[in-house]
Amino acid sequence: MADVSADQLSPAARPGVITLARHGEPALSRKVRLNAPEYGDWWARYEVGGLKEGQVPPPGLLELAKSADVIIASTRPRSIETARAVVGDRAFATDPTFIEAPLPPPPWPLWIRMSPKRLGFFARFWWWFFDNHGGQETRKAAEARADQAADLLIELSDSGQDVLVLAHGFFNWMIANALKKRGLSKLTDQGHGYWSIKRFRRA
């Protein structure tokens, strides 16, 4: 029997591509200085806020959306607004499995004040390495959720469907790690900026 290349397989027989995209730039300003409790309040507003006006998704992401068979957004407003900007009138699913991992403020004295960007870095550090979850989702629970998300995406892509997820920077990174542990190959990695993408396919 003659060998058959991957390009000759039917779409249903060849695994699809999984694309993880980060949302666009949120409207909430980062040009403030906050202490830890104030950062907790700021993050709560960030979680329920939408996108900054006037943004246009990158052309490459718009093209990927046109060819995607399945499109999923998290249930956060910034993710849903990103999906609407990218896919237009097309229908898409929303799933809380893909929401961002929490960022509880670090246990610091009130006199320490920083920008939300810097405080977010330290909040993530304390959450990741010291289990500072403040009653929110723990790192272990978030890793289990990332595994669940990866398994769902692999199930969809193994049926031959290209999947586009429009969600969040750090949790997308966690899903990407789960995909790599399951043997998928990374095709593209644009880093962690707004609108950036990571793409994976089973070899």
Short mmCIF file of C-alpha atoms in Angstrom, two decimals:
data_model
loop_
_atom_site.label_atom_id
_atom_site.label_comp_id
_atom_site.label_asym_id
_atom_site.label_seq_id
_atom_site.Cartn_x
_atom_site.Cartn_y
_atom_site.Cartn_z
CA MET A 1 0.00 0.00 0.00
CA ALA A 2 1.33 3.45 -0.88
CA ASP A 3 2.22 5.83 1.94
CA VAL A 4 -0.30 8.60 2.58
CA SER A 5 0.98 12.01 3.67
CA ALA A 6 -0.76 14.07 6.36
CA ASP A 7 -1.88 16.56 3.71
CA GLN A 8 -3.76 13.80 1.89
CA LEU A 9 -5.81 12.76 4.89
CA SER A 10 -9.42 13.86 5.09
CA PRO A 11 -10.11 16.76 7.47
CA ALA A 12 -11.90 14.38 9.84
CA ALA A 13 -8.84 12.15 10.06
CA ARG A 14 -6.21 14.84 10.62
CA PRO A 15 -6.07 16.67 13.97
CA GLY A 16 -7.07 20.30 13.85
CA VAL A 17 -5.09 23.25 15.21
CA ILE A 18 -5.73 24.72 18.66
CA THR A 19 -5.24 28.49 18.87
CA LEU A 20 -5.12 30.24 22.25
CA ALA A 21 -5.55 34.02 21.91
CA ARG A 22 -5.36 36.63 24.63
CA HIS A 23 -8.06 39.29 24.86
CA GLY A 24 -7.60 42.88 23.74
CA GLU A 25 -6.54 45.74 26.01
CA PRO A 26 -9.02 46.30 28.87
CA ALA A 27 -10.56 49.71 29.51
CA LEU A 28 -9.54 49.93 33.17
CA SER A 29 -6.51 52.20 33.52
CA ARG A 30 -3.24 50.88 34.90
CA LYS A 31 -1.89 54.39 35.44
CA VAL A 32 -2.46 54.35 39.20
CA ARG A 33 -0.48 53.37 42.27
CA LEU A 34 -2.12 51.01 44.74
CA ASN A 35 -1.45 49.18 47.98
CA ALA A 36 -2.34 45.49 48.27
CA PRO A 37 -5.99 45.83 49.42
CA GLU A 38 -6.60 48.53 46.79
CA TYR A 39 -5.16 46.18 44.20
CA GLY A 40 -7.70 43.55 45.28
CA ASP A 41 -10.48 46.06 44.56
CA TRP A 42 -8.84 47.07 41.27
CA TRP A 43 -8.62 43.44 40.14
CA ALA A 44 -12.29 42.87 40.98
CA ARG A 45 -13.20 45.79 38.70
CA TYR A 46 -10.84 44.46 36.02
CA GLU A 47 -12.62 41.09 36.09
CA VAL A 48 -16.02 42.61 35.31
CA GLY A 49 -14.81 45.26 32.86
CA GLY A 50 -14.68 45.29 29.09
CA LEU A 51 -12.24 46.45 26.43
CA LYS A 52 -10.79 49.86 25.77
CA GLU A 53 -12.57 51.48 22.84
CA GLY A 54 -11.09 51.93 19.39
CA GLN A 55 -9.10 48.68 19.13
CA VAL A 56 -8.85 46.65 15.96
CA PRO A 57 -7.86 42.95 16.16
CA PRO A 58 -4.69 41.97 14.25
CA PRO A 59 -5.35 40.83 10.65
CA GLY A 60 -3.75 37.45 11.33
CA LEU A 61 -6.15 36.74 14.18
CA LEU A 62 -9.12 37.76 12.04
CA GLU A 63 -8.00 35.34 9.34
CA LEU A 64 -7.63 32.49 11.85
CA ALA A 65 -11.14 33.17 13.11
CA LYS A 66 -12.56 32.83 9.60
CA SER A 67 -11.25 29.29 9.30
CA ALA A 68 -11.97 28.18 12.89
CA ASP A 69 -14.58 25.45 13.25
CA VAL A 70 -15.10 26.02 16.99
CA ILE A 71 -14.76 29.37 18.78
CA ILE A 72 -14.78 29.61 22.58
CA ALA A 73 -14.58 32.64 24.87
CA SER A 74 -14.38 32.71 28.63
CA THR A 75 -17.35 34.20 30.47
CA ARG A 76 -15.50 37.42 31.39
CA PRO A 77 -16.65 40.59 29.57
CA ARG A 78 -13.20 41.38 28.16
CA SER A 79 -13.06 37.92 26.62
CA ILE A 80 -16.59 38.09 25.20
CA GLU A 81 -15.97 41.55 23.72
CA THR A 82 -12.75 40.26 22.19
CA ALA A 83 -14.62 37.37 20.60
CA ARG A 84 -17.23 39.72 19.16
CA ALA A 85 -14.51 41.95 17.72
CA VAL A 86 -12.75 38.98 16.15
CA VAL A 87 -15.60 36.84 14.83
CA GLY A 88 -18.20 39.46 13.95
CA ASP A 89 -21.70 38.00 13.65
CA ARG A 90 -20.59 34.38 13.96
CA ALA A 91 -21.83 32.42 16.93
CA PHE A 92 -19.34 31.38 19.61
CA ALA A 93 -19.49 29.43 22.84
CA THR A 94 -18.70 30.79 26.30
CA ASP A 95 -17.24 28.57 28.99
CA PRO A 96 -16.14 29.48 32.55
CA THR A 97 -13.46 26.79 32.32
CA PHE A 98 -11.35 29.38 30.46
CA ILE A 99 -11.54 32.31 32.90
CA GLU A 100 -8.29 33.78 34.19
CA ALA A 101 -6.52 32.30 37.20
CA PRO A 102 -7.11 34.56 40.23
CA LEU A 103 -4.76 37.27 41.41
CA PRO A 104 -5.26 37.72 45.17
CA PRO A 105 -3.22 40.66 46.49
CA PRO A 106 0.06 39.75 48.20
CA PRO A 107 0.15 39.96 52.02
CA TRP A 108 2.03 43.26 52.16
CA PRO A 109 1.92 46.27 54.51
CA LEU A 110 -0.28 49.16 53.40
CA TRP A 111 2.61 51.56 52.82
CA ILE A 112 3.88 49.58 49.83
CA ARG A 113 2.32 51.08 46.70
CA MET A 114 2.92 50.05 43.09
CA SER A 115 1.33 50.09 39.68
CA PRO A 116 -1.26 47.35 38.98
CA LYS A 117 1.17 45.79 36.51
CA ARG A 118 3.90 45.36 39.12
CA LEU A 119 1.50 44.34 41.85
CA GLY A 120 -0.01 41.80 39.48
CA PHE A 121 3.42 40.27 38.95
CA PHE A 122 3.99 39.88 42.71
CA ALA A 123 0.42 38.69 43.28
CA ARG A 124 0.99 35.95 40.72
CA PHE A 125 4.33 35.07 42.34
CA TRP A 126 2.75 34.72 45.81
CA TRP A 127 -0.18 32.74 44.40
CA TRP A 128 2.04 30.38 42.40
CA PHE A 129 4.85 29.72 44.88
CA PHE A 130 3.31 30.38 48.31
CA ASP A 131 -0.32 29.33 47.75
CA ASN A 132 -1.57 32.80 48.64
CA HIS A 133 -5.12 32.34 47.36
CA GLY A 134 -7.14 34.36 49.86
CA GLY A 135 -10.03 31.93 49.67
CA GLN A 136 -10.07 32.02 45.87
CA GLU A 137 -8.98 29.27 43.48
CA THR A 138 -5.68 27.65 44.45
CA ARG A 139 -2.84 26.92 42.07
CA LYS A 140 -3.60 23.19 42.32
CA ALA A 141 -7.25 23.76 41.43
CA ALA A 142 -6.30 26.06 38.54
CA GLU A 143 -3.88 23.45 37.20
CA ALA A 144 -6.66 20.87 37.30
CA ARG A 145 -8.89 23.31 35.42
CA ALA A 146 -6.16 23.87 32.82
CA ASP A 147 -5.92 20.09 32.38
CA GLN A 148 -9.69 19.95 31.90
CA ALA A 149 -9.52 22.73 29.31
CA ALA A 150 -6.67 21.04 27.46
CA ASP A 151 -8.54 17.73 27.33
CA LEU A 152 -11.62 19.45 25.91
CA LEU A 153 -9.59 21.25 23.24
CA ILE A 154 -7.74 18.06 22.28
CA GLU A 155 -11.03 16.17 21.98
CA LEU A 156 -12.33 18.85 19.61
CA SER A 157 -9.15 19.08 17.56
CA ASP A 158 -8.73 15.30 17.33
CA SER A 159 -12.06 15.23 15.49
CA GLY A 160 -10.45 17.38 12.79
CA GLN A 161 -11.75 20.74 13.96
CA ASP A 162 -9.68 23.92 14.22
CA VAL A 163 -10.40 25.51 17.60
CA LEU A 164 -9.96 29.16 18.57
CA VAL A 165 -10.02 30.17 22.25
CA LEU A 166 -10.28 33.87 23.10
CA ALA A 167 -9.39 34.13 26.76
CA HIS A 168 -6.64 35.26 29.14
CA GLY A 169 -2.88 35.57 29.24
CA PHE A 170 -1.77 33.53 32.23
CA PHE A 171 -4.41 30.84 32.05
CA ASN A 172 -3.73 30.43 28.33
CA TRP A 173 -0.11 29.82 29.33
CA MET A 174 -1.27 27.16 31.80
CA ILE A 175 -3.37 25.49 29.09
CA ALA A 176 -0.40 25.64 26.72
CA ASN A 177 1.72 23.77 29.27
CA ALA A 178 -1.00 21.14 29.63
CA LEU A 179 -1.16 20.73 25.85
CA LYS A 180 2.62 20.29 25.62
CA LYS A 181 2.54 17.67 28.39
CA ARG A 182 0.01 15.78 26.30
CA GLY A 183 2.38 15.67 23.36
CA LEU A 184 1.08 18.51 21.17
CA SER A 185 3.59 20.52 19.18
CA LYS A 186 3.76 24.29 19.38
CA LEU A 187 3.36 25.91 15.97
CA THR A 188 3.29 29.60 16.97
CA ASP A 189 4.02 31.60 20.11
CA GLN A 190 3.57 35.38 20.04
CA GLY A 191 4.21 35.87 23.75
CA HIS A 192 1.75 37.28 26.28
CA GLY A 193 0.68 40.66 24.86
CA TYR A 194 -2.88 41.67 24.12
CA TRP A 195 -4.31 39.88 21.04
CA SER A 196 -1.30 37.50 21.00
CA ILE A 197 -1.71 33.84 20.02
CA LYS A 198 -0.24 30.44 20.71
CA ARG A 199 -1.01 27.56 18.31
CA PHE A 200 -0.74 23.81 18.84
CA ARG A 201 -1.37 20.62 16.89
CA ARG A 202 -0.92 16.96 17.65
CA ALA A 203 2.11 15.69 15.71
#
